[in-house]
mmCIF file of C-alpha atoms in Angstrom:
data_model
loop_
_atom_site.group_PDB
_atom_site.id
_atom_site.type_symbol
_atom_site.label_atom_id
_atom_site.label_comp_id
_atom_site.label_asym_id
_atom_site.label_seq_id
_atom_site.Cartn_x
_atom_site.Cartn_y
_atom_site.Cartn_z
ATOM 1 C CA MET X 1 32.217 43.070 -21.328
ATOM 2 C CA SER X 2 29.332 45.620 -20.476
ATOM 3 C CA SER X 3 29.283 47.449 -17.270
ATOM 4 C CA ARG X 4 26.206 45.793 -16.415
ATOM 5 C CA ALA X 5 27.961 42.274 -16.537
ATOM 6 C CA ILE X 6 31.051 43.617 -14.707
ATOM 7 C CA VAL X 7 28.658 44.611 -11.936
ATOM 8 C CA GLY X 8 26.967 41.111 -11.976
ATOM 9 C CA GLU X 9 30.248 39.255 -11.902
ATOM 10 C CA LEU X 10 31.825 41.199 -9.116
ATOM 11 C CA GLN X 11 28.641 40.815 -6.872
ATOM 12 C CA LYS X 12 28.755 37.092 -7.601
ATOM 13 C CA ARG X 13 32.393 37.024 -6.174
ATOM 14 C CA ASP X 14 31.628 39.074 -3.232
ATOM 15 C CA TYR X 15 28.169 40.510 -2.980
ATOM 16 C CA ASN X 16 28.496 42.111 0.417
ATOM 17 C CA THR X 17 31.418 44.409 -0.874
ATOM 18 C CA PHE X 18 29.898 45.114 -4.190
ATOM 19 C CA LYS X 19 26.193 45.007 -3.405
ATOM 20 C CA GLY X 20 25.917 48.989 -3.621
ATOM 21 C CA LEU X 21 28.107 49.057 -7.087
ATOM 22 C CA ASN X 22 25.768 50.137 -9.864
ATOM 23 C CA CYS X 23 26.493 50.422 -13.758
ATOM 24 C CA THR X 24 26.639 54.312 -13.827
ATOM 25 C CA THR X 25 29.642 54.237 -11.487
ATOM 26 C CA ILE X 26 31.270 51.808 -13.820
ATOM 27 C CA ASP X 27 30.649 53.625 -16.701
ATOM 28 C CA GLY X 28 32.693 56.382 -15.148
ATOM 29 C CA TRP X 29 35.708 54.177 -14.723
ATOM 30 C CA ILE X 30 35.928 53.376 -18.204
ATOM 31 C CA ASP X 31 37.819 55.514 -21.180
ATOM 32 C CA ARG X 32 35.871 54.970 -24.394
ATOM 33 C CA SER X 33 37.626 57.509 -26.342
ATOM 34 C CA GLY X 34 39.653 55.177 -28.235
ATOM 35 C CA SER X 35 38.813 52.288 -30.705
ATOM 36 C CA LYS X 36 38.776 49.994 -27.844
ATOM 37 C CA PRO X 37 37.011 50.456 -24.388
ATOM 38 C CA ARG X 38 39.852 50.432 -21.503
ATOM 39 C CA TRP X 39 39.959 51.522 -17.769
ATOM 40 C CA SER X 40 40.721 55.323 -17.272
ATOM 41 C CA ASP X 41 43.754 56.598 -16.162
ATOM 42 C CA THR X 42 42.197 57.885 -13.201
ATOM 43 C CA ALA X 43 40.672 54.500 -12.250
ATOM 44 C CA LEU X 44 43.902 52.802 -12.696
ATOM 45 C CA GLU X 45 45.826 55.227 -10.487
ATOM 46 C CA ARG X 46 43.263 55.100 -7.721
ATOM 47 C CA ALA X 47 43.548 51.211 -7.890
ATOM 48 C CA ARG X 48 47.182 51.259 -7.674
ATOM 49 C CA LEU X 49 46.999 53.676 -4.512
ATOM 50 C CA GLY X 50 44.448 51.414 -3.049
ATOM 51 C CA ASN X 51 43.872 51.889 0.784
ATOM 52 C CA ASP X 52 47.085 54.149 0.901
ATOM 53 C CA ARG X 53 46.448 56.774 3.695
ATOM 54 C CA SER X 54 48.638 59.085 1.810
ATOM 55 C CA ASN X 55 46.410 59.178 -1.417
ATOM 56 C CA PRO X 56 45.217 62.816 -1.321
ATOM 57 C CA ASN X 57 42.201 62.157 -3.274
ATOM 58 C CA ALA X 58 40.964 59.646 -0.576
ATOM 59 C CA GLY X 59 37.347 60.472 0.128
ATOM 60 C CA GLN X 60 36.263 61.144 3.741
ATOM 61 C CA LYS X 61 33.707 58.325 3.390
ATOM 62 C CA GLY X 62 36.575 55.802 3.265
ATOM 63 C CA VAL X 63 38.603 57.154 6.328
ATOM 64 C CA LEU X 64 37.572 54.226 8.795
ATOM 65 C CA VAL X 65 35.715 51.830 6.124
ATOM 66 C CA SER X 66 37.330 48.439 5.874
ATOM 67 C CA ASN X 67 38.329 47.819 2.366
ATOM 68 C CA LEU X 68 38.809 44.500 0.451
ATOM 69 C CA ALA X 69 42.064 44.279 -1.112
ATOM 70 C CA LEU X 70 42.879 41.455 -3.856
ATOM 71 C CA HIS X 71 46.254 40.228 -3.266
ATOM 72 C CA LYS X 72 48.230 37.624 -5.500
ATOM 73 C CA VAL X 73 48.960 35.363 -2.467
ATOM 74 C CA ASN X 74 47.542 32.162 -1.383
ATOM 75 C CA LYS X 75 45.750 31.705 -4.516
ATOM 76 C CA GLY X 76 44.101 34.971 -4.900
ATOM 77 C CA SER X 77 42.612 34.996 -1.316
ATOM 78 C CA ASN X 78 40.603 38.110 -0.303
ATOM 79 C CA ILE X 79 42.450 39.941 2.524
ATOM 80 C CA THR X 80 40.296 42.674 4.324
ATOM 81 C CA GLN X 81 42.281 45.799 5.331
ATOM 82 C CA ALA X 82 41.269 49.000 7.268
ATOM 83 C CA ASN X 83 42.110 52.397 7.419
ATOM 84 C CA TYR X 84 43.547 53.416 10.820
ATOM 85 C CA PRO X 85 43.150 49.951 12.365
ATOM 86 C CA LEU X 86 44.242 50.979 15.884
ATOM 87 C CA VAL X 87 41.250 53.373 15.807
ATOM 88 C CA VAL X 88 38.892 50.986 14.428
ATOM 89 C CA ASN X 89 39.599 48.305 16.951
ATOM 90 C CA ALA X 90 39.287 50.644 19.721
ATOM 91 C CA ILE X 91 35.786 51.798 18.810
ATOM 92 C CA LYS X 92 34.669 48.208 18.162
ATOM 93 C CA ASP X 93 36.057 47.037 21.682
ATOM 94 C CA GLN X 94 34.303 49.957 23.151
ATOM 95 C CA LEU X 95 30.904 49.130 21.264
ATOM 96 C CA LYS X 96 31.162 45.654 22.026
ATOM 97 C CA SER X 97 31.971 46.104 25.723
ATOM 98 C CA LEU X 98 28.930 48.552 25.797
ATOM 99 C CA ARG X 99 26.675 45.993 24.219
ATOM 100 C CA LEU X 100 27.926 43.315 26.540
ATOM 101 C CA GLY X 101 26.801 45.483 29.632
ATOM 102 C CA ASN X 102 23.492 45.984 27.585
ATOM 103 C CA ALA X 103 23.880 49.504 27.421
ATOM 104 C CA PRO X 104 21.386 50.935 24.952
ATOM 105 C CA LEU X 105 23.305 52.161 21.753
ATOM 106 C CA THR X 106 21.865 54.826 19.444
ATOM 107 C CA VAL X 107 23.397 56.589 16.327
ATOM 108 C CA VAL X 108 24.035 59.539 18.428
ATOM 109 C CA THR X 109 25.751 57.658 21.063
ATOM 110 C CA VAL X 110 28.130 55.611 18.703
ATOM 111 C CA ARG X 111 28.769 58.817 16.968
ATOM 112 C CA GLY X 112 29.953 60.362 20.125
ATOM 113 C CA ILE X 113 32.206 57.123 20.815
ATOM 114 C CA PHE X 114 33.692 57.687 16.992
ATOM 115 C CA ILE X 115 34.470 61.332 17.713
ATOM 116 C CA ALA X 116 35.816 60.905 21.237
ATOM 117 C CA THR X 117 38.212 58.042 20.089
ATOM 118 C CA ILE X 118 39.474 59.818 17.098
ATOM 119 C CA ILE X 119 40.020 63.017 19.055
ATOM 120 C CA HIS X 120 42.002 60.712 21.805
ATOM 121 C CA MET X 121 43.941 58.647 19.102
ATOM 122 C CA GLU X 122 44.197 60.212 16.060
ATOM 123 C CA PRO X 123 42.988 63.858 15.597
ATOM 124 C CA GLU X 124 44.455 64.498 12.363
ATOM 125 C CA ILE X 125 41.637 62.453 11.106
ATOM 126 C CA LEU X 126 39.122 65.187 11.741
ATOM 127 C CA GLN X 127 41.631 67.601 10.411
ATOM 128 C CA LYS X 128 42.809 66.205 7.244
ATOM 129 C CA GLN X 129 41.001 68.367 4.125
ATOM 130 C CA HIS X 130 40.151 66.105 1.219
ATOM 131 C CA GLN X 131 40.324 67.058 -2.333
ATOM 132 C CA ASP X 132 36.865 68.283 -2.608
ATOM 133 C CA GLY X 133 37.732 70.783 0.524
ATOM 134 C CA SER X 134 35.528 68.360 2.874
ATOM 135 C CA THR X 135 36.701 66.948 6.196
ATOM 136 C CA PHE X 136 35.845 63.705 7.948
ATOM 137 C CA ARG X 137 32.596 64.406 10.157
ATOM 138 C CA ALA X 138 31.517 60.911 10.953
ATOM 139 C CA SER X 139 27.961 61.666 9.911
ATOM 140 C CA GLU X 140 25.013 59.805 10.984
ATOM 141 C CA SER X 141 24.674 58.043 7.647
ATOM 142 C CA PHE X 142 28.385 56.848 7.894
ATOM 143 C CA VAL X 143 27.998 55.474 11.233
ATOM 144 C CA ARG X 144 24.911 53.378 10.168
ATOM 145 C CA LYS X 145 26.691 52.232 7.148
ATOM 146 C CA TRP X 146 29.738 51.371 9.448
ATOM 147 C CA LEU X 147 27.655 49.655 11.840
ATOM 148 C CA HIS X 148 26.133 47.462 9.292
ATOM 149 C CA GLY X 149 29.334 46.815 7.284
ATOM 150 C CA THR X 150 32.232 46.391 9.849
ATOM 151 C CA MET X 151 30.150 45.389 13.124
ATOM 152 C CA ALA X 152 27.382 43.163 11.150
ATOM 153 C CA TRP X 153 25.022 44.835 13.531
ATOM 154 C CA SER X 154 21.307 45.988 13.013
ATOM 155 C CA ARG X 155 18.792 47.438 14.952
ATOM 156 C CA ARG X 156 15.027 46.826 15.922
ATOM 157 C CA LYS X 157 12.315 48.706 16.934
ATOM 158 C CA ALA X 158 8.580 48.118 17.862
ATOM 159 C CA THR X 159 6.172 49.826 15.643
ATOM 160 C CA GLN X 160 2.931 51.881 16.776
ATOM 161 C CA ALA X 161 0.253 53.173 14.974
ATOM 162 C CA ALA X 162 0.689 56.956 14.186
ATOM 163 C CA GLN X 163 -2.050 59.423 14.620
ATOM 164 C CA LYS X 164 -4.552 59.294 11.980
ATOM 165 C CA GLN X 165 -5.016 62.373 9.686
ATOM 166 C CA PRO X 166 -8.704 63.178 9.002
ATOM 167 C CA GLU X 167 -9.823 62.406 5.649
ATOM 168 C CA ASN X 168 -11.329 66.091 5.393
ATOM 169 C CA TRP X 169 -7.952 67.605 6.765
ATOM 170 C CA GLU X 170 -7.980 70.091 3.948
ATOM 171 C CA ASP X 171 -11.515 71.216 4.667
ATOM 172 C CA LEU X 172 -10.802 71.505 8.453
ATOM 173 C CA CYS X 173 -7.599 73.528 7.744
ATOM 174 C CA GLU X 174 -9.273 75.740 5.313
ATOM 175 C CA ARG X 175 -12.058 76.642 7.791
ATOM 176 C CA SER X 176 -9.198 77.501 10.339
ATOM 177 C CA VAL X 177 -7.646 79.658 8.001
ATOM 178 C CA PHE X 178 -10.833 81.578 7.610
ATOM 179 C CA ARG X 179 -11.260 81.797 11.433
ATOM 180 C CA LYS X 180 -8.056 83.470 11.633
ATOM 181 C CA ALA X 181 -8.459 85.617 8.785
ATOM 182 C CA TYR X 182 -11.891 86.900 10.214
ATOM 183 C CA ALA X 183 -10.254 87.623 13.637
ATOM 184 C CA ILE X 184 -7.252 89.347 11.978
ATOM 185 C CA LYS X 185 -9.424 91.476 9.830
ATOM 186 C CA GLU X 186 -12.236 92.319 12.340
ATOM 187 C CA GLU X 187 -9.907 93.180 15.215
ATOM 188 C CA ASP X 188 -6.894 94.704 13.233
ATOM 189 C CA ILE X 189 -4.482 92.185 14.702
ATOM 190 C CA PRO X 190 -0.773 93.158 13.476
ATOM 191 C CA PRO X 191 1.542 90.126 12.916
ATOM 192 C CA GLU X 192 3.463 91.141 16.223
ATOM 193 C CA LEU X 193 0.203 90.127 18.014
ATOM 194 C CA PHE X 194 -0.559 86.866 16.465
ATOM 195 C CA VAL X 195 1.246 84.077 18.285
ATOM 196 C CA ASN X 196 1.607 80.281 17.837
ATOM 197 C CA SER X 197 2.529 77.897 20.629
ATOM 198 C CA ASP X 198 3.342 74.190 20.839
ATOM 199 C CA GLN X 199 4.344 71.710 23.486
ATOM 200 C CA THR X 200 7.260 69.162 22.768
ATOM 201 C CA GLN X 201 9.041 66.560 24.594
ATOM 202 C CA GLY X 202 12.657 67.130 25.304
ATOM 203 C CA LEU X 203 14.703 63.927 26.006
ATOM 204 C CA PHE X 204 17.685 64.354 28.087
ATOM 205 C CA ALA X 205 19.282 61.162 26.419
ATOM 206 C CA PRO X 206 17.557 61.068 22.921
ATOM 207 C CA GLY X 207 16.950 57.603 21.845
ATOM 208 C CA ASP X 208 14.187 54.910 22.381
ATOM 209 C CA LYS X 209 13.790 51.201 23.070
ATOM 210 C CA MET X 210 16.147 50.428 20.139
ATOM 211 C CA THR X 211 19.583 49.588 20.206
ATOM 212 C CA TRP X 212 22.428 48.249 17.808
ATOM 213 C CA THR X 213 23.418 44.395 18.214
ATOM 214 C CA ASP X 214 24.476 41.354 16.217
ATOM 215 C CA THR X 215 22.403 40.814 13.116
ATOM 216 C CA GLY X 216 20.034 38.074 13.828
ATOM 217 C CA ALA X 217 20.292 38.018 17.481
ATOM 218 C CA LYS X 218 17.215 36.421 19.186
ATOM 219 C CA GLN X 219 17.567 38.025 22.678
ATOM 220 C CA VAL X 220 18.578 41.590 22.966
ATOM 221 C CA PRO X 221 18.471 42.525 26.621
ATOM 222 C CA LEU X 222 18.775 46.333 27.355
ATOM 223 C CA PHE X 223 19.257 48.424 30.751
ATOM 224 C CA GLY X 224 17.642 51.636 30.740
ATOM 225 C CA GLY X 225 15.593 51.191 27.730
ATOM 226 C CA ASP X 226 12.621 51.982 29.806
ATOM 227 C CA GLU X 227 13.903 55.268 31.166
ATOM 228 C CA LYS X 228 12.577 58.134 29.675
ATOM 229 C CA ARG X 229 13.737 61.170 31.497
ATOM 230 C CA ALA X 230 12.659 64.189 29.949
ATOM 231 C CA PHE X 231 10.878 67.481 30.267
ATOM 232 C CA THR X 232 8.124 69.432 28.407
ATOM 233 C CA ALA X 233 9.230 72.641 26.536
ATOM 234 C CA LEU X 234 6.374 75.025 25.477
ATOM 235 C CA VAL X 235 7.708 77.083 22.568
ATOM 236 C CA SER X 236 6.003 80.046 20.834
ATOM 237 C CA VAL X 237 6.725 82.361 17.857
ATOM 238 C CA SER X 238 4.931 85.444 16.579
ATOM 239 C CA SER X 239 3.743 85.989 12.927
ATOM 240 C CA ASN X 240 6.697 88.553 12.374
ATOM 241 C CA GLY X 241 9.199 85.773 13.253
ATOM 242 C CA LYS X 242 9.995 86.616 16.879
ATOM 243 C CA LEU X 243 10.792 83.808 19.218
ATOM 244 C CA LEU X 244 9.177 84.240 22.786
ATOM 245 C CA PRO X 245 10.683 82.922 26.065
ATOM 246 C CA VAL X 246 10.472 79.208 26.360
ATOM 247 C CA GLN X 247 8.617 77.529 29.385
ATOM 248 C CA ALA X 248 10.249 74.170 30.544
ATOM 249 C CA ILE X 249 8.276 72.116 32.627
ATOM 250 C CA TYR X 250 9.644 69.073 34.641
ATOM 251 C CA THR X 251 8.235 66.182 36.925
ATOM 252 C CA GLY X 252 7.939 67.020 40.338
ATOM 253 C CA LYS X 253 6.560 69.409 43.060
ATOM 254 C CA SER X 254 9.395 71.684 44.072
ATOM 255 C CA ASP X 255 12.091 73.627 42.628
ATOM 256 C CA ARG X 256 14.733 70.996 43.226
ATOM 257 C CA SER X 257 13.025 69.104 40.348
ATOM 258 C CA CYS X 258 14.340 71.838 38.062
ATOM 259 C CA PRO X 259 17.891 72.715 36.942
ATOM 260 C CA SER X 260 20.192 73.737 39.460
ATOM 261 C CA ARG X 261 20.787 77.684 39.867
ATOM 262 C CA ASN X 262 24.520 76.652 39.849
ATOM 263 C CA ALA X 263 24.094 74.866 36.340
ATOM 264 C CA PRO X 264 26.234 76.218 33.657
ATOM 265 C CA HIS X 265 24.581 79.474 31.923
ATOM 266 C CA TYR X 266 21.721 79.195 34.240
ATOM 267 C CA HIS X 267 21.662 82.815 34.971
ATOM 268 C CA ASP X 268 21.997 83.788 31.417
ATOM 269 C CA LEU X 269 19.103 81.612 30.643
ATOM 270 C CA MET X 270 16.800 83.348 33.057
ATOM 271 C CA LYS X 271 17.823 86.910 31.498
ATOM 272 C CA THR X 272 16.058 85.713 28.249
ATOM 273 C CA GLY X 273 12.789 85.423 30.364
ATOM 274 C CA CYS X 274 12.484 81.699 30.150
ATOM 275 C CA LEU X 275 10.760 79.699 32.749
ATOM 276 C CA LEU X 276 11.848 76.465 34.630
ATOM 277 C CA GLU X 277 9.003 75.163 36.320
ATOM 278 C CA ALA X 278 8.227 71.998 38.272
ATOM 279 C CA SER X 279 4.622 70.475 37.194
ATOM 280 C CA GLY X 280 3.448 69.823 40.652
ATOM 281 C CA THR X 281 2.610 66.266 39.686
ATOM 282 C CA THR X 282 4.146 63.108 38.667
ATOM 283 C CA THR X 283 4.363 63.864 35.196
ATOM 284 C CA TYR X 284 6.259 66.388 33.005
ATOM 285 C CA TRP X 285 3.297 67.492 30.975
ATOM 286 C CA SER X 286 1.597 71.013 30.758
ATOM 287 C CA ASN X 287 -1.476 71.146 33.157
ATOM 288 C CA GLN X 288 -3.893 74.043 34.175
ATOM 289 C CA GLU X 289 -1.430 75.724 36.634
ATOM 290 C CA THR X 290 1.525 75.608 34.254
ATOM 291 C CA MET X 291 -0.508 76.823 31.292
ATOM 292 C CA ARG X 292 -1.801 79.900 33.336
ATOM 293 C CA SER X 293 1.948 80.420 34.463
ATOM 294 C CA PHE X 294 2.845 80.656 30.884
ATOM 295 C CA VAL X 295 0.133 82.955 29.988
ATOM 296 C CA ASN X 296 0.692 85.379 33.024
ATOM 297 C CA LYS X 297 4.546 85.139 32.921
ATOM 298 C CA ILE X 298 5.391 85.019 29.219
ATOM 299 C CA LEU X 299 2.375 85.501 26.636
ATOM 300 C CA ALA X 300 0.608 88.380 28.157
ATOM 301 C CA PRO X 301 3.838 90.581 28.958
ATOM 302 C CA TYR X 302 4.811 89.867 25.567
ATOM 303 C CA PHE X 303 1.540 91.191 23.997
ATOM 304 C CA ASP X 304 1.704 94.176 26.327
ATOM 305 C CA LYS X 305 5.218 94.950 25.452
ATOM 306 C CA GLU X 306 4.509 94.757 21.683
ATOM 307 C CA LYS X 307 1.170 96.909 22.173
ATOM 308 C CA ILE X 308 3.255 99.585 23.737
ATOM 309 C CA ALA X 309 6.000 99.560 20.806
ATOM 310 C CA LEU X 310 3.123 99.655 18.222
ATOM 311 C CA HIS X 311 1.303 102.757 19.949
ATOM 312 C CA LEU X 312 -1.627 100.375 20.429
ATOM 313 C CA PRO X 313 -4.213 100.559 23.184
ATOM 314 C CA PRO X 314 -4.264 97.982 25.902
ATOM 315 C CA SER X 315 -7.686 97.038 24.732
ATOM 316 C CA GLN X 316 -6.371 95.730 21.512
ATOM 317 C CA LYS X 317 -6.983 92.149 20.718
ATOM 318 C CA ALA X 318 -4.364 89.489 20.073
ATOM 319 C CA LEU X 319 -4.587 85.982 18.628
ATOM 320 C CA TRP X 320 -3.219 82.947 20.093
ATOM 321 C CA SER X 321 -2.997 79.801 18.172
ATOM 322 C CA ILE X 322 -2.648 76.394 20.237
ATOM 323 C CA ASP X 323 -3.446 72.577 19.776
ATOM 324 C CA VAL X 324 -6.890 71.331 20.431
ATOM 325 C CA TRP X 325 -5.496 69.597 23.518
ATOM 326 C CA SER X 326 -7.841 68.591 26.687
ATOM 327 C CA VAL X 327 -6.034 71.136 28.956
ATOM 328 C CA HIS X 328 -6.279 73.779 26.309
ATOM 329 C CA ARG X 329 -9.869 73.340 25.432
ATOM 330 C CA SER X 330 -11.219 72.721 28.656
ATOM 331 C CA ASN X 331 -14.037 74.823 30.319
ATOM 332 C CA GLU X 332 -11.775 75.582 33.141
ATOM 333 C CA PHE X 333 -8.869 77.085 31.137
ATOM 334 C CA ARG X 334 -11.096 79.056 28.511
ATOM 335 C CA ASN X 335 -13.276 80.504 31.337
ATOM 336 C CA TRP X 336 -9.991 81.465 32.988
ATOM 337 C CA MET X 337 -8.628 83.200 29.668
ATOM 338 C CA LYS X 338 -11.852 85.227 29.248
ATOM 339 C CA LYS X 339 -11.939 86.361 32.914
ATOM 340 C CA MET X 340 -8.213 87.309 33.155
ATOM 341 C CA HIS X 341 -7.179 87.996 29.656
ATOM 342 C CA PRO X 342 -10.064 88.916 27.632
ATOM 343 C CA THR X 343 -8.205 90.471 25.053
ATOM 344 C CA ILE X 344 -6.541 87.284 23.935
ATOM 345 C CA ILE X 345 -8.439 85.162 21.245
ATOM 346 C CA LEU X 346 -8.024 81.467 21.441
ATOM 347 C CA ASP X 347 -7.567 79.727 18.071
ATOM 348 C CA PHE X 348 -7.059 75.996 17.946
ATOM 349 C CA ILE X 349 -5.520 74.007 15.358
ATOM 350 C CA PRO X 350 -7.765 71.221 14.153
ATOM 351 C CA GLY X 351 -7.587 67.928 15.661
ATOM 352 C CA GLY X 352 -5.343 65.440 13.999
ATOM 353 C CA CYS X 353 -3.670 68.369 11.592
ATOM 354 C CA THR X 354 -0.709 69.195 13.811
ATOM 355 C CA GLY X 355 1.576 67.900 10.981
ATOM 356 C CA VAL X 356 0.224 70.152 8.515
ATOM 357 C CA ALA X 357 -1.415 73.340 10.230
ATOM 358 C CA GLN X 358 0.824 73.714 13.306
ATOM 359 C CA PRO X 359 3.524 76.347 12.487
ATOM 360 C CA CYS X 360 5.740 75.347 15.567
ATOM 361 C CA ASP X 361 5.466 71.548 14.961
ATOM 362 C CA VAL X 362 6.713 72.071 11.307
ATOM 363 C CA GLY X 363 9.346 74.750 11.725
ATOM 364 C CA ILE X 364 10.368 75.342 15.042
ATOM 365 C CA GLN X 365 10.369 71.920 17.274
ATOM 366 C CA ARG X 366 12.603 70.023 14.555
ATOM 367 C CA PRO X 367 15.626 72.573 15.109
ATOM 368 C CA TRP X 368 14.930 72.657 18.756
ATOM 369 C CA LYS X 369 15.166 68.982 18.904
ATOM 370 C CA LEU X 370 18.306 68.811 16.639
ATOM 371 C CA SER X 371 19.866 71.453 19.045
ATOM 372 C CA ILE X 372 19.036 68.942 22.112
ATOM 373 C CA LYS X 373 20.570 66.234 20.097
ATOM 374 C CA ARG X 374 23.687 68.242 19.215
ATOM 375 C CA SER X 375 24.047 68.919 22.949
ATOM 376 C CA TYR X 376 23.621 65.401 23.946
ATOM 377 C CA HIS X 377 26.368 64.329 21.345
ATOM 378 C CA GLU X 378 28.793 66.956 22.737
ATOM 379 C CA ASP X 379 28.256 65.525 26.403
ATOM 380 C CA ILE X 380 29.115 62.023 25.136
ATOM 381 C CA VAL X 381 32.036 63.074 23.526
ATOM 382 C CA SER X 382 33.274 65.111 26.469
ATOM 383 C CA GLU X 383 32.585 62.221 28.755
ATOM 384 C CA ILE X 384 34.333 59.711 26.786
ATOM 385 C CA VAL X 385 37.316 61.659 26.170
ATOM 386 C CA ASP X 386 37.773 62.347 29.852
ATOM 387 C CA GLN X 387 37.381 58.606 30.536
ATOM 388 C CA LEU X 388 39.953 57.964 27.840
ATOM 389 C CA LYS X 389 42.541 60.256 29.155
ATOM 390 C CA ASP X 390 41.959 59.172 32.779
ATOM 391 C CA LYS X 391 45.407 57.916 33.908
ATOM 392 C CA ALA X 392 43.809 55.844 36.604
ATOM 393 C CA ARG X 393 41.804 53.867 34.018
ATOM 394 C CA THR X 394 43.283 50.460 32.772
ATOM 395 C CA LYS X 395 43.766 49.503 29.213
ATOM 396 C CA ASP X 396 41.107 47.049 29.287
ATOM 397 C CA GLU X 397 38.521 48.811 31.399
ATOM 398 C CA PRO X 398 35.589 49.434 29.379
ATOM 399 C CA ILE X 399 34.006 52.773 28.959
ATOM 400 C CA ARG X 400 30.791 53.763 30.646
ATOM 401 C CA LEU X 401 28.061 55.988 29.684
ATOM 402 C CA ASP X 402 25.779 57.536 32.408
ATOM 403 C CA ASN X 403 22.374 57.286 31.007
#
């Protein structure tokens, strides 16, 4: 029987289990060195060990995955077994209780539940080193597959039209490059005095109106799905790779809208020169006042400091590249810049070209958001571990996530 025929036969018997199996994998299990093909010794040994947790060659992908074992009992009936069944059942119960409470479940949230439960019940799962030197990390791809396979859950999300990139984006970007090149050449602008800035949204609880629930469910109620507590972060980096202090903007009209001075590492953050400011409005987006504050307290002082370090006169021009956003390109802001900071040349990223011509968007915002996501994950793990260790909590009491 060919490898293709073997795959076909297995998928006929149990499609869900073998739907990801391919011919190349089967070929790796077959020893064709003799006169007749046979299963290799390695494949036979792995089959003998099956789902044995003591197997030193067990891969990290199978740590919490339910495996199908074929037993010669009850006329060859299929029996589903799972590694660490108590841990698996605890995770399943916690997810089901959250779903019954209509709490939003994102991959980050579920992963946090995974890690917290393992730390509480079987911490050696995270410490065990496999043959390839790796350890179990409950990656996001693993969590997605586990949710699909073990929980039979799926997710849905409303679609929306993405910003359309102009058909002549290459021409627009080329002209933008020429404008920059002209300013840099004519004004002798060094890399230290060429800065790019970009605003991005920072969500306190990364996620959206999407959640994981039973596949095929017609009604998917969700509490807190409309909440979008966030802030705006204005990040900047110079052409020589120096990261400027970040300005964070929060909804509200007073300092009480900003993080507390008693928050962990607050004073360490302030020493870096970062700004935490209230927008003065009902949104957390940058506006005329916050942009002027950024220029006065972060951008201009940075340029002045670099000019002194480079032994350049105060009249030396600098280049500032920002998005062609309504606040940035308004006559009010441009006239203010000309009057208060005449040595800073404004350069605008072509409209609709942020994804291909905005350096901060392409190279800085992604690691920034991943850092926020990692912090959120750590908070989830800490919060759940504390609840699991709480002696006052009853065994059947579901865990709760403060969203």
